[in-house]
Short mmCIF file of C-alpha atoms in Angstrom, two decimals:
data_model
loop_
_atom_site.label_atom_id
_atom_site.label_comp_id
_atom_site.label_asym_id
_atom_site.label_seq_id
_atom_site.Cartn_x
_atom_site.Cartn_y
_atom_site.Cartn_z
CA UNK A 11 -31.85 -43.29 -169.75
CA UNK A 12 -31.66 -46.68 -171.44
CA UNK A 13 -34.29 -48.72 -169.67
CA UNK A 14 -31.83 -51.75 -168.38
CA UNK A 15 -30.59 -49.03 -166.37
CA UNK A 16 -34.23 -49.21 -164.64
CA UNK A 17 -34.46 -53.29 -164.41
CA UNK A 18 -31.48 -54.37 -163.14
CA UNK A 19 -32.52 -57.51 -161.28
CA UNK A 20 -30.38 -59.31 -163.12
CA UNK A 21 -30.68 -61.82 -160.35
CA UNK A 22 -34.47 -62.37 -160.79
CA UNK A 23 -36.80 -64.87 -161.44
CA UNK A 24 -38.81 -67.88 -163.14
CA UNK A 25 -41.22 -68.85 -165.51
CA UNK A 26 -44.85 -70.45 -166.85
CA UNK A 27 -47.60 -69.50 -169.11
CA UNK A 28 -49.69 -68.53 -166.48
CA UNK A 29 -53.63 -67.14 -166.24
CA UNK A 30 -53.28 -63.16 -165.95
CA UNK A 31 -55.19 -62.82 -162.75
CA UNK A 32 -53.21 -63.14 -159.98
CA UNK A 33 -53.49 -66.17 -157.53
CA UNK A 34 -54.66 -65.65 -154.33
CA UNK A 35 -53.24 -67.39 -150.90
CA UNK A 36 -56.13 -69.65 -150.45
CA UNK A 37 -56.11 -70.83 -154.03
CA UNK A 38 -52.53 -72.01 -153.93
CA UNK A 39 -53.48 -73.34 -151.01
CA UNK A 40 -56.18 -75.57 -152.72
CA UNK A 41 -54.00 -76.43 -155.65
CA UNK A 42 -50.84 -77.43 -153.50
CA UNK A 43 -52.63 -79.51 -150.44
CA UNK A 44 -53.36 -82.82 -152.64
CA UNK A 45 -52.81 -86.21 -151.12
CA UNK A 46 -49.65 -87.69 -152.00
CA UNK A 47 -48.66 -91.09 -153.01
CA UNK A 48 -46.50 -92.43 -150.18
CA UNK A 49 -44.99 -95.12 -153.16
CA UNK A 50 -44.07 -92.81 -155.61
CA UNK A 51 -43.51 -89.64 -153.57
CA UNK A 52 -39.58 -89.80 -152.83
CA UNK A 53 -39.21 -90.70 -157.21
CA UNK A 54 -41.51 -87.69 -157.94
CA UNK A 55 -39.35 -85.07 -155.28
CA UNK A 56 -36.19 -86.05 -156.85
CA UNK A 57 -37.23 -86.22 -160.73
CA UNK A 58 -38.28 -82.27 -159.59
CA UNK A 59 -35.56 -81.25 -158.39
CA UNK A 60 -33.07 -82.78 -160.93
CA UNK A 61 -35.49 -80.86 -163.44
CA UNK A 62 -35.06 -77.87 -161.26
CA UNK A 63 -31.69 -78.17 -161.20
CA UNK A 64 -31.02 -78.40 -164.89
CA UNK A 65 -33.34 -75.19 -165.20
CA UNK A 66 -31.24 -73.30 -163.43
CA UNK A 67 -28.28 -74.30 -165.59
CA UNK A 68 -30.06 -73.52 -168.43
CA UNK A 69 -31.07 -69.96 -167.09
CA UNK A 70 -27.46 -69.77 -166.93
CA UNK A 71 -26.34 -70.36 -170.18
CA UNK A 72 -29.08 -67.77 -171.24
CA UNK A 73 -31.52 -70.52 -172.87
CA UNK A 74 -34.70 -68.70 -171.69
CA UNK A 75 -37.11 -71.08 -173.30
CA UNK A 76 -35.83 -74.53 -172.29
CA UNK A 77 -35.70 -73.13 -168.25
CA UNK A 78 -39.39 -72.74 -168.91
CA UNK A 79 -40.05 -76.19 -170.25
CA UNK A 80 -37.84 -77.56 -167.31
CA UNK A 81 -40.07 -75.15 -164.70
CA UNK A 82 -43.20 -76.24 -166.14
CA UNK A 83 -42.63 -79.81 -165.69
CA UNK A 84 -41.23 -79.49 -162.31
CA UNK A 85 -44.36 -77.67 -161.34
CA UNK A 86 -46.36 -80.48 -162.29
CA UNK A 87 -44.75 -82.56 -160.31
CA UNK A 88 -44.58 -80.05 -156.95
CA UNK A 89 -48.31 -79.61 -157.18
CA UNK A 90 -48.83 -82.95 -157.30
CA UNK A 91 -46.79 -84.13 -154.38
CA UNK A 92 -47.74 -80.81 -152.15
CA UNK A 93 -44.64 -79.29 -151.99
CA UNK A 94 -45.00 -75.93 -151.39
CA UNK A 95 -41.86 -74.55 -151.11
CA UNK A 96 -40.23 -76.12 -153.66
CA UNK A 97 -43.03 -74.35 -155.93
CA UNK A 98 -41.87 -71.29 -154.80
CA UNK A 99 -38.72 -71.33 -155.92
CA UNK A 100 -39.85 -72.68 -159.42
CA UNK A 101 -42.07 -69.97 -159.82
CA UNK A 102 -39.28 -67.52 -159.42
CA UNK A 103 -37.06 -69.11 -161.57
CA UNK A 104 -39.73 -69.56 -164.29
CA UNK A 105 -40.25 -65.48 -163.95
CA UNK A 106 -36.56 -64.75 -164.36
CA UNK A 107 -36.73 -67.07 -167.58
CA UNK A 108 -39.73 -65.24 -168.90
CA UNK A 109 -38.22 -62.02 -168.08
CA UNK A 110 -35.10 -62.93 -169.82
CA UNK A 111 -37.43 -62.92 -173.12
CA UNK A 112 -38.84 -60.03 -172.07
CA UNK A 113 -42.10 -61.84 -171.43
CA UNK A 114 -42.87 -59.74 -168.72
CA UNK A 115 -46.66 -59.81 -168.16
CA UNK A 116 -46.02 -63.69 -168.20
CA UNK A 117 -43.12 -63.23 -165.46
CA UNK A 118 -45.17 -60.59 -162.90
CA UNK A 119 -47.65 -63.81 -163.01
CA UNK A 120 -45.09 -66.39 -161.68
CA UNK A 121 -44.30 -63.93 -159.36
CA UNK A 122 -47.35 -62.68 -158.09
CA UNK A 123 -48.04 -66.34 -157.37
CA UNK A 124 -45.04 -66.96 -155.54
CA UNK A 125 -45.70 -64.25 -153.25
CA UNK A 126 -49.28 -65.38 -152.51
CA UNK A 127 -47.20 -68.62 -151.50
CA UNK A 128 -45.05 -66.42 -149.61
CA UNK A 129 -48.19 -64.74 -147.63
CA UNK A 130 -49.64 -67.97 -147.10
CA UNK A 131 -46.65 -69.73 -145.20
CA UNK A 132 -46.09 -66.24 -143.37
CA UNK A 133 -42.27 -66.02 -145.20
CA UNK A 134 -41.67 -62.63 -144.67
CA UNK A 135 -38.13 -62.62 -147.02
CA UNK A 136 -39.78 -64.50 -150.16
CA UNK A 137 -42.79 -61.67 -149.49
CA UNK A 138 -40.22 -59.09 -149.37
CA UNK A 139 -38.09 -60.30 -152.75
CA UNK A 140 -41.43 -61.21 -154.90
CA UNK A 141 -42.78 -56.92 -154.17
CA UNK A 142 -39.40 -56.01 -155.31
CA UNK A 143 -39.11 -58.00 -158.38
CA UNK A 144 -42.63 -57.06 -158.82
CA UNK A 145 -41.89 -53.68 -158.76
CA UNK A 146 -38.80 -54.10 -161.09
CA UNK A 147 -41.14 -55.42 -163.47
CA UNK A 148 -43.79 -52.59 -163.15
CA UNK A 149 -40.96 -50.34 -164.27
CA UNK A 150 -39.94 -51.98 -167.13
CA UNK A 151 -43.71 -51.48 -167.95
CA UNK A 152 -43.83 -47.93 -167.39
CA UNK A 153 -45.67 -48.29 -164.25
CA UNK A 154 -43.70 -46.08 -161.90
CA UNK A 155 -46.42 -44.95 -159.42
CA UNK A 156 -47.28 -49.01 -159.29
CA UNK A 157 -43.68 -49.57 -159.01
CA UNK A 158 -43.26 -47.02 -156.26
CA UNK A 159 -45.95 -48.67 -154.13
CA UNK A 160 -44.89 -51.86 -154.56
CA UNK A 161 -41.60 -51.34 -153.31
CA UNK A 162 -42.69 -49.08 -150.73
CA UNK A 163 -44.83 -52.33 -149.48
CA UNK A 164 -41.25 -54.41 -149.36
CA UNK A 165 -39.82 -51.81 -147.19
CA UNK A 166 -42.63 -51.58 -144.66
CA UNK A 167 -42.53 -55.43 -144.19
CA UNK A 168 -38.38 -55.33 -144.29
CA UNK A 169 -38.28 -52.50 -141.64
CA UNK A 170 -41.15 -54.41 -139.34
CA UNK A 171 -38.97 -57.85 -139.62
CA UNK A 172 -35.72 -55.77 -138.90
CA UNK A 173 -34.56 -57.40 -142.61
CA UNK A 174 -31.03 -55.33 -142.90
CA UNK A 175 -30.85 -57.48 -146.78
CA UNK A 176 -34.79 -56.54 -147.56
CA UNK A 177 -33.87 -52.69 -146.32
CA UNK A 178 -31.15 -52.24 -148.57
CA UNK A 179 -32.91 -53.96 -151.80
CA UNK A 180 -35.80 -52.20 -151.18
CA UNK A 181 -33.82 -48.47 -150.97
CA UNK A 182 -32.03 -49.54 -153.99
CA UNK A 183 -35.15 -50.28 -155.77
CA UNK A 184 -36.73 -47.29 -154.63
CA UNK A 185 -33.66 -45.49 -155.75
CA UNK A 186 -34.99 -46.99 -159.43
CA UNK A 187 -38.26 -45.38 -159.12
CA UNK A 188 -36.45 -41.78 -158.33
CA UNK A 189 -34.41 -41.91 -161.58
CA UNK A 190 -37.03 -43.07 -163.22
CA UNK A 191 -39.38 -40.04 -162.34
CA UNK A 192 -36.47 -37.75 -163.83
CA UNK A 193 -34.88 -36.96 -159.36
CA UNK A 194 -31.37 -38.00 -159.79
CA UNK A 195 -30.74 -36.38 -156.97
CA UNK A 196 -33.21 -38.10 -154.66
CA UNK A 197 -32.13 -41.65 -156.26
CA UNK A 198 -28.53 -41.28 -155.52
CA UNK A 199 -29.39 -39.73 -151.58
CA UNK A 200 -31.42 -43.69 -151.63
CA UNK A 201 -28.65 -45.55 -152.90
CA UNK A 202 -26.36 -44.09 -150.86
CA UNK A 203 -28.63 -45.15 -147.64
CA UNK A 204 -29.06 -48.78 -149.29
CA UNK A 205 -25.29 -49.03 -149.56
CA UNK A 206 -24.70 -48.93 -145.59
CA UNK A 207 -27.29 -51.47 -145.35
CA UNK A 208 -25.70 -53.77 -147.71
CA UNK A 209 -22.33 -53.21 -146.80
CA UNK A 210 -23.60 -54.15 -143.21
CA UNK A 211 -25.04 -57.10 -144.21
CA UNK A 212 -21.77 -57.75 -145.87
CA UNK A 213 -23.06 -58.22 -149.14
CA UNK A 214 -21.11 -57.68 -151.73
CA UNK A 215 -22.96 -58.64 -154.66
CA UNK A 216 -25.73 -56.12 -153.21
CA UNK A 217 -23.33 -53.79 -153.28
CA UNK A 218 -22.32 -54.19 -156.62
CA UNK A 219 -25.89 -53.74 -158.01
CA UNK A 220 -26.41 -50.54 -155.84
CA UNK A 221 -23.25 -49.61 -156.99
CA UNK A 222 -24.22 -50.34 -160.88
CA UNK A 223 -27.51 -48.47 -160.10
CA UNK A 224 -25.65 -45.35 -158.73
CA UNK A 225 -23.22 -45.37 -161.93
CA UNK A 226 -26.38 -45.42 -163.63
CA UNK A 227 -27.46 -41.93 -161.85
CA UNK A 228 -24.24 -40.13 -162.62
CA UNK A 229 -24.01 -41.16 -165.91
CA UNK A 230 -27.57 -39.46 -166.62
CA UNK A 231 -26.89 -36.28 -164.24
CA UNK A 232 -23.49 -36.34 -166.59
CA UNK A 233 -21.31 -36.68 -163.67
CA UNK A 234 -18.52 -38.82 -165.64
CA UNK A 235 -16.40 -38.55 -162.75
CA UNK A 236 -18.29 -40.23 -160.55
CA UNK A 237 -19.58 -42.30 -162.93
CA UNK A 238 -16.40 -44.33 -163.51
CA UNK A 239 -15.46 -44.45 -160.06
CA UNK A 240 -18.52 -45.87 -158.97
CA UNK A 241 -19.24 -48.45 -161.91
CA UNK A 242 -15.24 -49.41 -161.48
CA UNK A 243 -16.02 -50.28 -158.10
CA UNK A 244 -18.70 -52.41 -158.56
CA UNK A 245 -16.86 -53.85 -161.64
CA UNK A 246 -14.12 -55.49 -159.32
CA UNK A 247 -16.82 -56.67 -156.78
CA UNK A 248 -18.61 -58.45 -159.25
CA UNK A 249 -15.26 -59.94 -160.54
CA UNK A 250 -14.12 -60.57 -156.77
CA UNK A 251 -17.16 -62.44 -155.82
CA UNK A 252 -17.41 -64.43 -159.33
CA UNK A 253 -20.74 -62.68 -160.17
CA UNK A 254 -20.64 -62.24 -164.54
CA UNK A 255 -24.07 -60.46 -164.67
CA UNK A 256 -23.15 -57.59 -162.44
CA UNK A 257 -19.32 -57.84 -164.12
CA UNK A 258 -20.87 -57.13 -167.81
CA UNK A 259 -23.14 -54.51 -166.41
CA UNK A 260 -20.46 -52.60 -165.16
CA UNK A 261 -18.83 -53.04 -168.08
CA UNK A 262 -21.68 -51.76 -169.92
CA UNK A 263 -21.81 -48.72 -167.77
CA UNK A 264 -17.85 -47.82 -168.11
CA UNK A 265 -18.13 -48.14 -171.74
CA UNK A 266 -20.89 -45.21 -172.15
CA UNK A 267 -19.06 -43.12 -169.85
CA UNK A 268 -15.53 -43.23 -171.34
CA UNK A 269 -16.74 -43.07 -174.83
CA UNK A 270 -18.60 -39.84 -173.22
CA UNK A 271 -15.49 -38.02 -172.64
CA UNK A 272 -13.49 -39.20 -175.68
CA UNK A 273 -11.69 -42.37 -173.77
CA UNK A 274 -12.06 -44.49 -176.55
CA UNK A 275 -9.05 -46.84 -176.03
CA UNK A 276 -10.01 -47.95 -172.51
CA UNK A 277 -13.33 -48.35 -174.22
CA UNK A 278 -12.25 -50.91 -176.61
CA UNK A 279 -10.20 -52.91 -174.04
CA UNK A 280 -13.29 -52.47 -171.65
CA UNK A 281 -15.70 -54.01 -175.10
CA UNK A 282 -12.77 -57.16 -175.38
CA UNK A 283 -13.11 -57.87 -171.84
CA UNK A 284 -17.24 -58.28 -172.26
CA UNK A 285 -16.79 -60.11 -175.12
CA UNK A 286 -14.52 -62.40 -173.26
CA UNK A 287 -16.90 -63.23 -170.64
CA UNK A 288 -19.68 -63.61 -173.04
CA UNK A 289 -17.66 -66.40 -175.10
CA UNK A 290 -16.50 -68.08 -171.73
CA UNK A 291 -19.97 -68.46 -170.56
CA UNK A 292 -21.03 -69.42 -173.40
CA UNK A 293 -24.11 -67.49 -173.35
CA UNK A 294 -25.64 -66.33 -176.79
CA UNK A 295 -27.83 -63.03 -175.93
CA UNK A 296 -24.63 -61.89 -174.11
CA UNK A 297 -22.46 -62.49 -176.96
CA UNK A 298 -24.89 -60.70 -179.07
CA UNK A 299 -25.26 -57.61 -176.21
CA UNK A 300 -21.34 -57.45 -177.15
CA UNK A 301 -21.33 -57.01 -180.75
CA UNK A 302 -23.93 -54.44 -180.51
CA UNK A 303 -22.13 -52.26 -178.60
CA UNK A 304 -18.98 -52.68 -180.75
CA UNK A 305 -21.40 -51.90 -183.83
CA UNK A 306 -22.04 -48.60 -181.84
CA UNK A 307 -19.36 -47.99 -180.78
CA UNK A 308 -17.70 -48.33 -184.29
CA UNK A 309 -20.50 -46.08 -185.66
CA UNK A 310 -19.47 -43.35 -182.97
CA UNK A 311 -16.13 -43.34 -184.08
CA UNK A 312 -17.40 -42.69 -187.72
CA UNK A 313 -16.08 -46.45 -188.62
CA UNK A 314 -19.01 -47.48 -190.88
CA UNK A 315 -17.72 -51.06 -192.22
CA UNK A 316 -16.60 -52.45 -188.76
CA UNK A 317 -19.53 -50.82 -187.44
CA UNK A 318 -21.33 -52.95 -190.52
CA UNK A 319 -19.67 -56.06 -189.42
CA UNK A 320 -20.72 -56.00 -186.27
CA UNK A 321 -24.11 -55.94 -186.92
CA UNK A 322 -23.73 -58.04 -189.22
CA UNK A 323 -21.93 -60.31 -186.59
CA UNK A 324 -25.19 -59.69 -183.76
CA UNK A 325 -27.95 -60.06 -186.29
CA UNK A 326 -26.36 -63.86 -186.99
CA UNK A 327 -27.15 -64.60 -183.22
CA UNK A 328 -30.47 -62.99 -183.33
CA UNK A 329 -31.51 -65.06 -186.04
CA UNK A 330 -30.22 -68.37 -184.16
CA UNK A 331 -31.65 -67.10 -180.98
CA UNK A 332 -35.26 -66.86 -182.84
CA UNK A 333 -35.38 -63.15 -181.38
CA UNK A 334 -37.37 -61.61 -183.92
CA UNK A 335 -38.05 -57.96 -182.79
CA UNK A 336 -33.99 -58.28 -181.71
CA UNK A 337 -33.33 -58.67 -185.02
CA UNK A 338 -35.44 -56.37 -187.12
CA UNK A 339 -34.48 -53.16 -184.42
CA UNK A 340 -30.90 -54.21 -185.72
CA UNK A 341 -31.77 -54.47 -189.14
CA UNK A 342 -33.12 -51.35 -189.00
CA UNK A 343 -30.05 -49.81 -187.54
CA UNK A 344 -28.01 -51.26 -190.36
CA UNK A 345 -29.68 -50.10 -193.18
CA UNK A 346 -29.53 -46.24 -191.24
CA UNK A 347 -25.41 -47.03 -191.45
CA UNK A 348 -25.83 -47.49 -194.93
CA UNK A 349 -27.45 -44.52 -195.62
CA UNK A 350 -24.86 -43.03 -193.51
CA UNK A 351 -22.13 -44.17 -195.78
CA UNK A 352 -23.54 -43.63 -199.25
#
C-alpha cells in the first residue's frame, strides 16, 4: 500500500527544531513557570498569537517552512510570559509543519512535548490527540508495534474519560496499524466500530477520514466495489463540510480505483477536479501531488509525451518548492519514460 494510505492525519500538527529526547512534565514545567512582566505581558500575548495566527495560515497555504519560523518565535514569546496552553497548541502546529516536510523525527519531538504539557495540566483530550499523532508518526517510520502501543495508550485513557471523539480516532488509528501489519480484514472490522463512534459524536469530518481509511482497505484487499462507494462517500463529506484535505484524499483514492478497473474517463474528470482545488487554494505541494498523478496516469494509458509533460510540469514546482529528494524521485521517473519511449 502507498504509505499516505498509513498517515492520514492530515489534520495534524506543529513544528521546532527540537532536542531528540523527549521532555518530561516537570521540565516543561520549569521552562514555562517564569515570572512575567506585568508591563509588557498583554503586548507579548498578543504579538504571539497574531504570530500564531499567521502560522496557521501559512500551514494552510502549504508553506511548511515559514509556519515553523512563525511557531518558533511564538514559542519564545509563550515561554517567556508562562503561557502554557498557548504552547501547546504551538507545539502541535509546529509538528504538523515539520511533518508536512516530512521532518518527522523533528515533528514526534513537538509532539512528545506537547503531551508532557498535556500530562502535566491533567488534559486528558490533548493527551489523547498527541498518542495518536504520535502513533501516526511511528508508522510512517515503520514502527508498527510502537505505533500499536501508542494508540492502544489513547484508547485506554479515551475509554476511562468516556471520550466518544478520542474512541473513534483511536479505533481508526488502530485500524492503521491492522493494514499496516498486512489484516485487512481486522482493520476494516475497527473502522467500522470507529465509524458509530464518530457518527455519534456527529462528526463528520471524522467520518470522512475513517471513511478515506476504509477506501484505503478495499482498495488493497481489491474490493473496487466497495472501494468507490466508500471513498465517494467520504468525498462529498469532505466537500459538504468545506474540508479540502480529506476532499483531495478521496480524490486520490477514487482515482486508483477507477483506473483499476479500466474507468479512465471518470478518472480524468476526478484528476481536473484535484487540480482545481489545488489551484484555488493556492497551495504548491498540492498542485504538484496533481500533476504527478496525471504523469501516471498518462503513463498507464501508454501516453508517453503528456505523461512527459507532466512531469515536466511537477518537477517545475519541486524545484521552486526547494524539495530536493521530490524532485530527483521524479527525475528519475522521467528518464524511465524515456527509455520507455525510445
Amino acid at each position: 500500500m502507498d504509505k499516505s494510505q498509513f498517515f492520514t492525519f492530515y489534520f495534524l500538527l506543529f513544528t521546532f527544531v527540537l532536542s531528540p529526547i523527549a521532555a518530561k512534565a516537570s521540565d516543561i514545567t520549569q521552562q514555562l513557570h517564569r515570572p512575567l512582566s506585568s508591563s509588557n505581558w498583554q503586548y507579548s500575548r498578543d504579538e504571539a498569537d497574531s504570530l500564531l495566527r499567521i502560522g496557521e495560515q501559512q500551514y494552510r497555504s502549504g508553506n511548511g517552512a515559514k509556519t515553523i519560523d512563525s511557531c518558533l518565535q511564538a514559542l519564545d514569546i509563550y515561554h517567556s510570559i508562562g503561557d502554557v496552553r498557548s504552547t501547546g497548541l504551538t507545539y502541535e502546529l509546529l509538528a504538523k509543519a515539520y511533518i508536512q516536510q516530512d521532518r518527522f523525527k523533528e515533528g514526534e519531538d513537538a509532539l512528545r512535548r506537547r503531551l508532557a504539557i498535556a500530562r502535566d495540566t491533567k488534559d486528558f483530550q490533548a493527551q489523547i490527540f498527541a498518542l495518536n499523532n504520535i502513533a501516526a508518526i511511528l508508522l510512517q517510520e515503520g514502527e508498527t508495534a510502537a505505533a500499536g502501543r501508542t494508540v492502544q495508550e489513547a484508547l485506554t485513557i479515551a475509554q476511562g474519560v468516556n471520550n466518544i471523539e478520542g474512541q473513534g480516532l483511536s479505533l481508526s488509528n488502530l485500524g492503521l496499524v491492522s493494514a499496516r501489519l498486512g489484516d485487512y480484514n481486522q482493520a476494516i472490522k475497527l473502522y467500522e466500530t470507529a465509524l458509530t463512534y464518530r457518527r455519534q459524536k456527529n462528526d463528520p469530518i471524522g467520518e470522512a477520514n475513517t471513511l478515506n481509511n476504509l477506501g484505503d482497505a478495499y482498495l488493497a484487499a481489491g474490493n473496487y466495489p466497495d472501494t468507490i462507494g466508500t471513498y465517494g462517500l467520504a468525498m462529498r463529506l469532505a466537500r459538504i463540510n468545506g474540508d479540502r484535505t480529506i476532499q483531495l484524499r478521496a480524490i486520490d483514492g477514487l482515482v486508483k480505483a477507477h483506473t483499476s478497473v479500466g474507468r479512465n474517463e471518470r478518472a480524468f474528470e476526478l484528476l481536473q477536479e484535484r487540480l482545481v482545488i489545488a489551484q484555488e487554494l493556492e497551495n504548491l505541494p498540492e498542485q504538484l501531488k496533481t500533476f504527478e498523478s496525471y504523469a501516471e496516469f498518462y503513463e498507464h494509458l501508454g501516453n508517453y509525451s503528456t505523461a512527459k509533460n507532466f512531469y515536466e510540469r511537477a518537477i517545475a514546482i519541486a524545484n521552486t518548492l526547494q524539495d530536493n529528494k521530490r524532485e530527483l524521485v521524479l527525475k528519475d521517473r522521467l528518464t524511465k519514460l524515456q527509455k520507455k519511449r525510445n
